[in-house]
């Protein structure tokens, strides 16, 4: 049985990651902050929130002792924080100032690995706060990383779909091509090895844009290299799986998905135990507490839910503590979980209808009219139809155009339309490889070009940005060396192939 014991609602934007130490829960968000809560009663700590990043915070993780917290951000830095004071201990700057998407400590906290949007992987020495080694993955962003329990190797996952195994000298030991079609989103080693003598065996989970969660066996054979074998492919969720995490004893595996569910599996047998449906938007993060039967899940609905597992397969084998003033939502095993999953899919007809398999920019005027009715905006159907608003035009609307071009006088109605369009933009990118989205518009690119900062953008968007933002990079905020842009034909072909496959 799993019960919801509390919901944390302090973030002002999407929650990107959750992490537990023995005493704290950390969460980070697009709102540029990291928030910290006591694991006893989930009250916010006195020095929370932590403010040190200039852009969205993608990931946060604790050192083994819990004395340090690492966080990484679009601003190109990985920050180390003291958990005694909440003060910054060090700022590790990515050499190329590329957005840092993932970070993780080694089991003994001697090293910290960070992965970036430009495909680089950095291995930092924690004691000296210096860069020890670096590597790279071509033509991809590194968005997932996890150390093996022995700490001698780590794996990375990329938006290209590859999983790679590295040693501490940054040598490639193994690469599994297309481990997840359209991209890996997360990977995590079980903290407990299957076998700690040669050959050393561990289990590793990965998930991706292909709606799948996979469990692998990783075998280290000393100087003869390593082997990665697929054990299970789990299909308990109906949309891209964004996060996965083993419990501290390796018995349970949780995952969060774009279908708004959290699934919990028996990691030994690959059997679905629970499906949790409390979140209202995509579930982006999940984390087990190391010393209590608790799970935290973060979502694009800006909330973090904390759940208690109350059966023989609890994450730590101890009874969960009761928190005052919380309400419980109980979920049973087996048939009920399957029924809830199917019911959730069937009730979300909007997501399964033919129109919503299209990109919003490809909607017809009739699709837009139907969307207005579904969102309770029937009174705008006539004015939208008169002005021939299709999907492409819909995504370009703002408060000014609603006022001056569509003559919508009510400020409240204008705000509601803008709010609904913003929600639609967030929903429309689910399942789309991140590298296909323009960093400025967050829409699939039609004419991608490479700017002098090395990033690809929609031509119209970056040319408009350059003309109004005084030649600064949208990704790094540093001056652009040149305003010349070059067509990215390889990316354009990849996007075309992806469109054809939809």
Short mmCIF file of N, CA, C and O in Angstrom, two decimals, residues 101 117 139-143 158-162 178 180-185 208-211 240-242 258 357 359 425-439 441-446 448 456 490-502:
data_model
loop_
_atom_site.label_atom_id
_atom_site.label_comp_id
_atom_site.label_asym_id
_atom_site.label_seq_id
_atom_site.Cartn_x
_atom_site.Cartn_y
_atom_site.Cartn_z
N UNK A 101 23.15 19.88 -17.66
CA UNK A 101 21.85 19.23 -17.55
C UNK A 101 21.77 18.20 -16.43
O UNK A 101 20.68 17.88 -15.97
N UNK A 117 24.81 20.29 -22.38
CA UNK A 117 24.05 20.31 -23.63
C UNK A 117 24.93 20.19 -24.87
O UNK A 117 24.45 19.80 -25.93
N UNK A 139 27.43 15.23 -31.27
CA UNK A 139 26.10 15.54 -31.83
C UNK A 139 24.96 15.22 -30.89
O UNK A 139 23.89 14.74 -31.30
N UNK A 140 25.12 15.47 -29.60
CA UNK A 140 24.08 15.13 -28.65
C UNK A 140 24.26 15.90 -27.36
O UNK A 140 25.33 16.46 -27.09
N UNK A 141 23.22 15.93 -26.54
CA UNK A 141 23.29 16.50 -25.19
C UNK A 141 23.32 15.37 -24.18
O UNK A 141 22.60 14.37 -24.33
N UNK A 142 24.15 15.51 -23.16
CA UNK A 142 24.21 14.52 -22.09
C UNK A 142 23.21 14.94 -21.02
O UNK A 142 23.35 16.00 -20.41
N UNK A 143 22.19 14.11 -20.80
CA UNK A 143 21.09 14.49 -19.91
C UNK A 143 20.91 13.51 -18.75
O UNK A 143 20.03 13.72 -17.90
N UNK A 158 22.18 10.06 -23.46
CA UNK A 158 22.14 11.25 -24.29
C UNK A 158 20.81 11.39 -25.02
O UNK A 158 20.03 10.44 -25.13
N UNK A 159 20.59 12.58 -25.54
CA UNK A 159 19.37 12.84 -26.31
C UNK A 159 19.38 12.11 -27.64
O UNK A 159 18.36 12.03 -28.32
N UNK A 160 20.53 11.55 -28.03
CA UNK A 160 20.62 10.76 -29.25
C UNK A 160 20.12 9.34 -29.02
O UNK A 160 19.85 8.60 -29.96
N UNK A 161 20.00 8.94 -27.74
CA UNK A 161 19.49 7.62 -27.41
C UNK A 161 20.53 6.63 -26.95
O UNK A 161 20.21 5.48 -26.65
N UNK A 162 21.81 7.06 -26.88
CA UNK A 162 22.90 6.14 -26.51
C UNK A 162 23.09 6.08 -25.00
O UNK A 162 22.87 7.06 -24.28
N UNK A 178 21.25 3.59 -29.58
CA UNK A 178 19.78 3.55 -29.64
C UNK A 178 19.18 2.72 -28.51
O UNK A 178 18.24 1.94 -28.72
N UNK A 180 17.44 3.87 -26.23
CA UNK A 180 16.07 4.38 -26.20
C UNK A 180 15.86 5.23 -27.46
O UNK A 180 16.57 6.21 -27.68
N UNK A 181 14.89 4.84 -28.26
CA UNK A 181 14.60 5.58 -29.48
C UNK A 181 14.18 7.00 -29.12
O UNK A 181 13.40 7.22 -28.20
N UNK A 182 14.72 7.97 -29.84
CA UNK A 182 14.43 9.40 -29.66
C UNK A 182 15.06 10.00 -28.40
O UNK A 182 14.84 11.17 -28.12
N UNK A 183 15.82 9.22 -27.64
CA UNK A 183 16.57 9.83 -26.56
C UNK A 183 16.39 9.20 -25.20
O UNK A 183 15.31 8.76 -24.83
N UNK A 184 17.51 9.16 -24.43
CA UNK A 184 17.48 8.77 -23.03
C UNK A 184 17.10 9.99 -22.20
O UNK A 184 17.51 11.12 -22.51
N UNK A 185 16.34 9.80 -21.14
CA UNK A 185 15.96 10.91 -20.26
C UNK A 185 16.56 10.79 -18.86
O UNK A 185 16.77 11.80 -18.19
N UNK A 208 13.29 6.61 -21.31
CA UNK A 208 13.45 7.51 -22.44
C UNK A 208 12.18 7.96 -23.10
O UNK A 208 11.06 7.70 -22.64
N UNK A 209 12.38 8.62 -24.24
CA UNK A 209 11.28 9.18 -25.01
C UNK A 209 10.45 8.10 -25.71
O UNK A 209 9.40 8.40 -26.28
N UNK A 210 10.91 6.85 -25.66
CA UNK A 210 10.19 5.75 -26.31
C UNK A 210 9.12 5.13 -25.41
O UNK A 210 8.59 4.06 -25.71
N UNK A 211 8.82 5.78 -24.27
CA UNK A 211 7.80 5.33 -23.31
C UNK A 211 8.24 4.11 -22.51
O UNK A 211 7.40 3.48 -21.86
N UNK A 240 6.35 9.28 -22.86
CA UNK A 240 7.76 9.32 -22.48
C UNK A 240 7.98 9.24 -20.97
O UNK A 240 7.27 9.89 -20.20
N UNK A 241 8.95 8.43 -20.57
CA UNK A 241 9.29 8.26 -19.16
C UNK A 241 10.46 9.19 -18.86
O UNK A 241 11.52 9.08 -19.48
N UNK A 242 10.28 10.11 -17.93
CA UNK A 242 11.22 11.19 -17.71
C UNK A 242 12.21 10.95 -16.57
O UNK A 242 13.25 11.60 -16.51
N UNK A 258 5.35 11.42 -18.69
CA UNK A 258 4.53 12.46 -19.30
C UNK A 258 3.04 12.14 -19.16
O UNK A 258 2.20 13.05 -19.21
N UNK A 357 -2.22 14.30 -31.82
CA UNK A 357 -1.01 13.63 -32.26
C UNK A 357 -0.21 14.54 -33.18
O UNK A 357 0.93 14.25 -33.51
N UNK A 359 1.60 18.24 -34.22
CA UNK A 359 2.19 19.40 -33.58
C UNK A 359 1.15 20.51 -33.58
O UNK A 359 0.38 20.65 -34.53
N UNK A 425 1.71 25.07 -25.01
CA UNK A 425 3.10 25.03 -25.45
C UNK A 425 3.90 24.00 -24.67
O UNK A 425 4.73 23.27 -25.23
N UNK A 426 3.66 23.93 -23.36
CA UNK A 426 4.37 22.97 -22.54
C UNK A 426 3.96 21.55 -22.90
O UNK A 426 4.79 20.64 -23.00
N UNK A 427 2.66 21.33 -23.12
CA UNK A 427 2.18 20.00 -23.47
C UNK A 427 2.66 19.58 -24.85
O UNK A 427 2.93 18.40 -25.09
N UNK A 428 2.79 20.54 -25.74
CA UNK A 428 3.09 20.21 -27.13
C UNK A 428 4.50 19.69 -27.33
O UNK A 428 4.80 19.05 -28.33
N UNK A 429 5.42 19.95 -26.38
CA UNK A 429 6.80 19.50 -26.55
C UNK A 429 7.04 18.13 -25.95
O UNK A 429 8.13 17.58 -26.08
N UNK A 430 6.03 17.55 -25.27
CA UNK A 430 6.21 16.23 -24.68
C UNK A 430 6.49 15.21 -25.77
O UNK A 430 5.78 15.12 -26.76
N UNK A 431 7.51 14.40 -25.57
CA UNK A 431 7.83 13.36 -26.53
C UNK A 431 8.66 13.81 -27.70
O UNK A 431 9.04 13.00 -28.55
N UNK A 432 8.95 15.11 -27.80
CA UNK A 432 9.76 15.63 -28.89
C UNK A 432 11.21 15.70 -28.43
O UNK A 432 11.50 16.25 -27.37
N UNK A 433 12.15 15.13 -29.18
CA UNK A 433 13.56 15.24 -28.79
C UNK A 433 13.96 16.69 -28.54
O UNK A 433 13.64 17.57 -29.34
N UNK A 434 14.64 16.93 -27.44
CA UNK A 434 14.92 18.29 -27.02
C UNK A 434 15.74 19.06 -28.05
O UNK A 434 15.56 20.27 -28.22
N UNK A 435 16.63 18.36 -28.77
CA UNK A 435 17.47 19.05 -29.73
C UNK A 435 16.70 19.51 -30.96
O UNK A 435 17.21 20.29 -31.77
N UNK A 436 15.44 19.04 -31.12
CA UNK A 436 14.62 19.49 -32.24
C UNK A 436 13.88 20.79 -31.91
O UNK A 436 13.26 21.40 -32.79
N UNK A 437 13.93 21.21 -30.65
CA UNK A 437 13.20 22.40 -30.21
C UNK A 437 14.12 23.62 -30.22
O UNK A 437 15.25 23.55 -29.73
N UNK A 438 13.64 24.71 -30.75
CA UNK A 438 14.39 25.96 -30.70
C UNK A 438 14.48 26.43 -29.24
O UNK A 438 13.45 26.51 -28.56
N UNK A 439 15.66 26.73 -28.73
CA UNK A 439 15.78 27.18 -27.34
C UNK A 439 15.03 28.46 -27.04
O UNK A 439 14.70 28.73 -25.88
N UNK A 441 12.00 29.66 -28.86
CA UNK A 441 10.54 29.51 -29.00
C UNK A 441 10.00 28.26 -28.35
O UNK A 441 8.80 28.16 -28.10
N UNK A 442 10.89 27.26 -28.10
CA UNK A 442 10.51 25.94 -27.60
C UNK A 442 9.53 25.25 -28.55
O UNK A 442 8.67 24.48 -28.14
N UNK A 443 9.66 25.53 -29.84
CA UNK A 443 8.87 24.87 -30.87
C UNK A 443 9.81 24.09 -31.79
O UNK A 443 11.00 24.41 -31.90
N UNK A 444 9.26 23.06 -32.46
CA UNK A 444 10.07 22.28 -33.39
C UNK A 444 10.57 23.20 -34.51
O UNK A 444 9.80 23.95 -35.11
N UNK A 445 11.86 23.11 -34.78
CA UNK A 445 12.45 24.00 -35.77
C UNK A 445 12.11 23.55 -37.20
O UNK A 445 12.09 22.36 -37.49
N UNK A 446 11.85 24.52 -38.07
CA UNK A 446 11.61 24.26 -39.48
C UNK A 446 12.81 24.66 -40.33
O UNK A 446 13.09 24.05 -41.36
N UNK A 448 16.39 25.26 -39.07
CA UNK A 448 17.41 25.39 -38.02
C UNK A 448 18.72 25.96 -38.56
O UNK A 448 19.18 25.60 -39.65
N UNK A 456 21.96 25.60 -32.02
CA UNK A 456 21.03 25.68 -33.15
C UNK A 456 19.73 26.35 -32.72
O UNK A 456 19.21 26.07 -31.63
N UNK A 490 21.97 18.98 -41.38
CA UNK A 490 21.89 17.67 -40.73
C UNK A 490 20.72 17.61 -39.77
O UNK A 490 19.95 16.64 -39.75
N UNK A 491 20.58 18.66 -38.96
CA UNK A 491 19.47 18.71 -38.01
C UNK A 491 18.13 18.81 -38.74
O UNK A 491 17.15 18.17 -38.35
N UNK A 492 18.10 19.57 -39.81
CA UNK A 492 16.86 19.72 -40.57
C UNK A 492 16.41 18.37 -41.14
O UNK A 492 15.23 18.03 -41.12
N UNK A 493 17.37 17.57 -41.63
CA UNK A 493 17.05 16.24 -42.15
C UNK A 493 16.56 15.32 -41.03
O UNK A 493 15.62 14.54 -41.22
N UNK A 494 17.19 15.42 -39.86
CA UNK A 494 16.78 14.58 -38.73
C UNK A 494 15.35 14.91 -38.29
O UNK A 494 14.54 14.02 -37.99
N UNK A 495 15.03 16.20 -38.25
CA UNK A 495 13.68 16.63 -37.89
C UNK A 495 12.68 16.14 -38.93
O UNK A 495 11.57 15.69 -38.60
N UNK A 496 13.07 16.21 -40.20
CA UNK A 496 12.17 15.74 -41.26
C UNK A 496 11.90 14.26 -41.12
O UNK A 496 10.75 13.81 -41.28
N UNK A 497 12.94 13.46 -40.82
CA UNK A 497 12.74 12.02 -40.63
C UNK A 497 11.85 11.75 -39.43
O UNK A 497 11.00 10.86 -39.46
N UNK A 498 12.05 12.53 -38.36
CA UNK A 498 11.23 12.35 -37.16
C UNK A 498 9.77 12.68 -37.46
O UNK A 498 8.86 11.96 -37.04
N UNK A 499 9.53 13.76 -38.18
CA UNK A 499 8.14 14.13 -38.55
C UNK A 499 7.49 13.01 -39.35
O UNK A 499 6.32 12.68 -39.12
N UNK A 500 8.23 12.41 -40.26
CA UNK A 500 7.68 11.35 -41.10
C UNK A 500 7.30 10.12 -40.31
O UNK A 500 6.42 9.35 -40.70
N UNK A 501 7.99 9.91 -39.19
CA UNK A 501 7.73 8.73 -38.37
C UNK A 501 6.55 8.89 -37.43
O UNK A 501 6.10 7.92 -36.83
N UNK A 502 6.06 10.14 -37.29
CA UNK A 502 4.96 10.37 -36.34
C UNK A 502 3.61 9.98 -36.93
O UNK A 502 3.39 10.04 -38.12
#
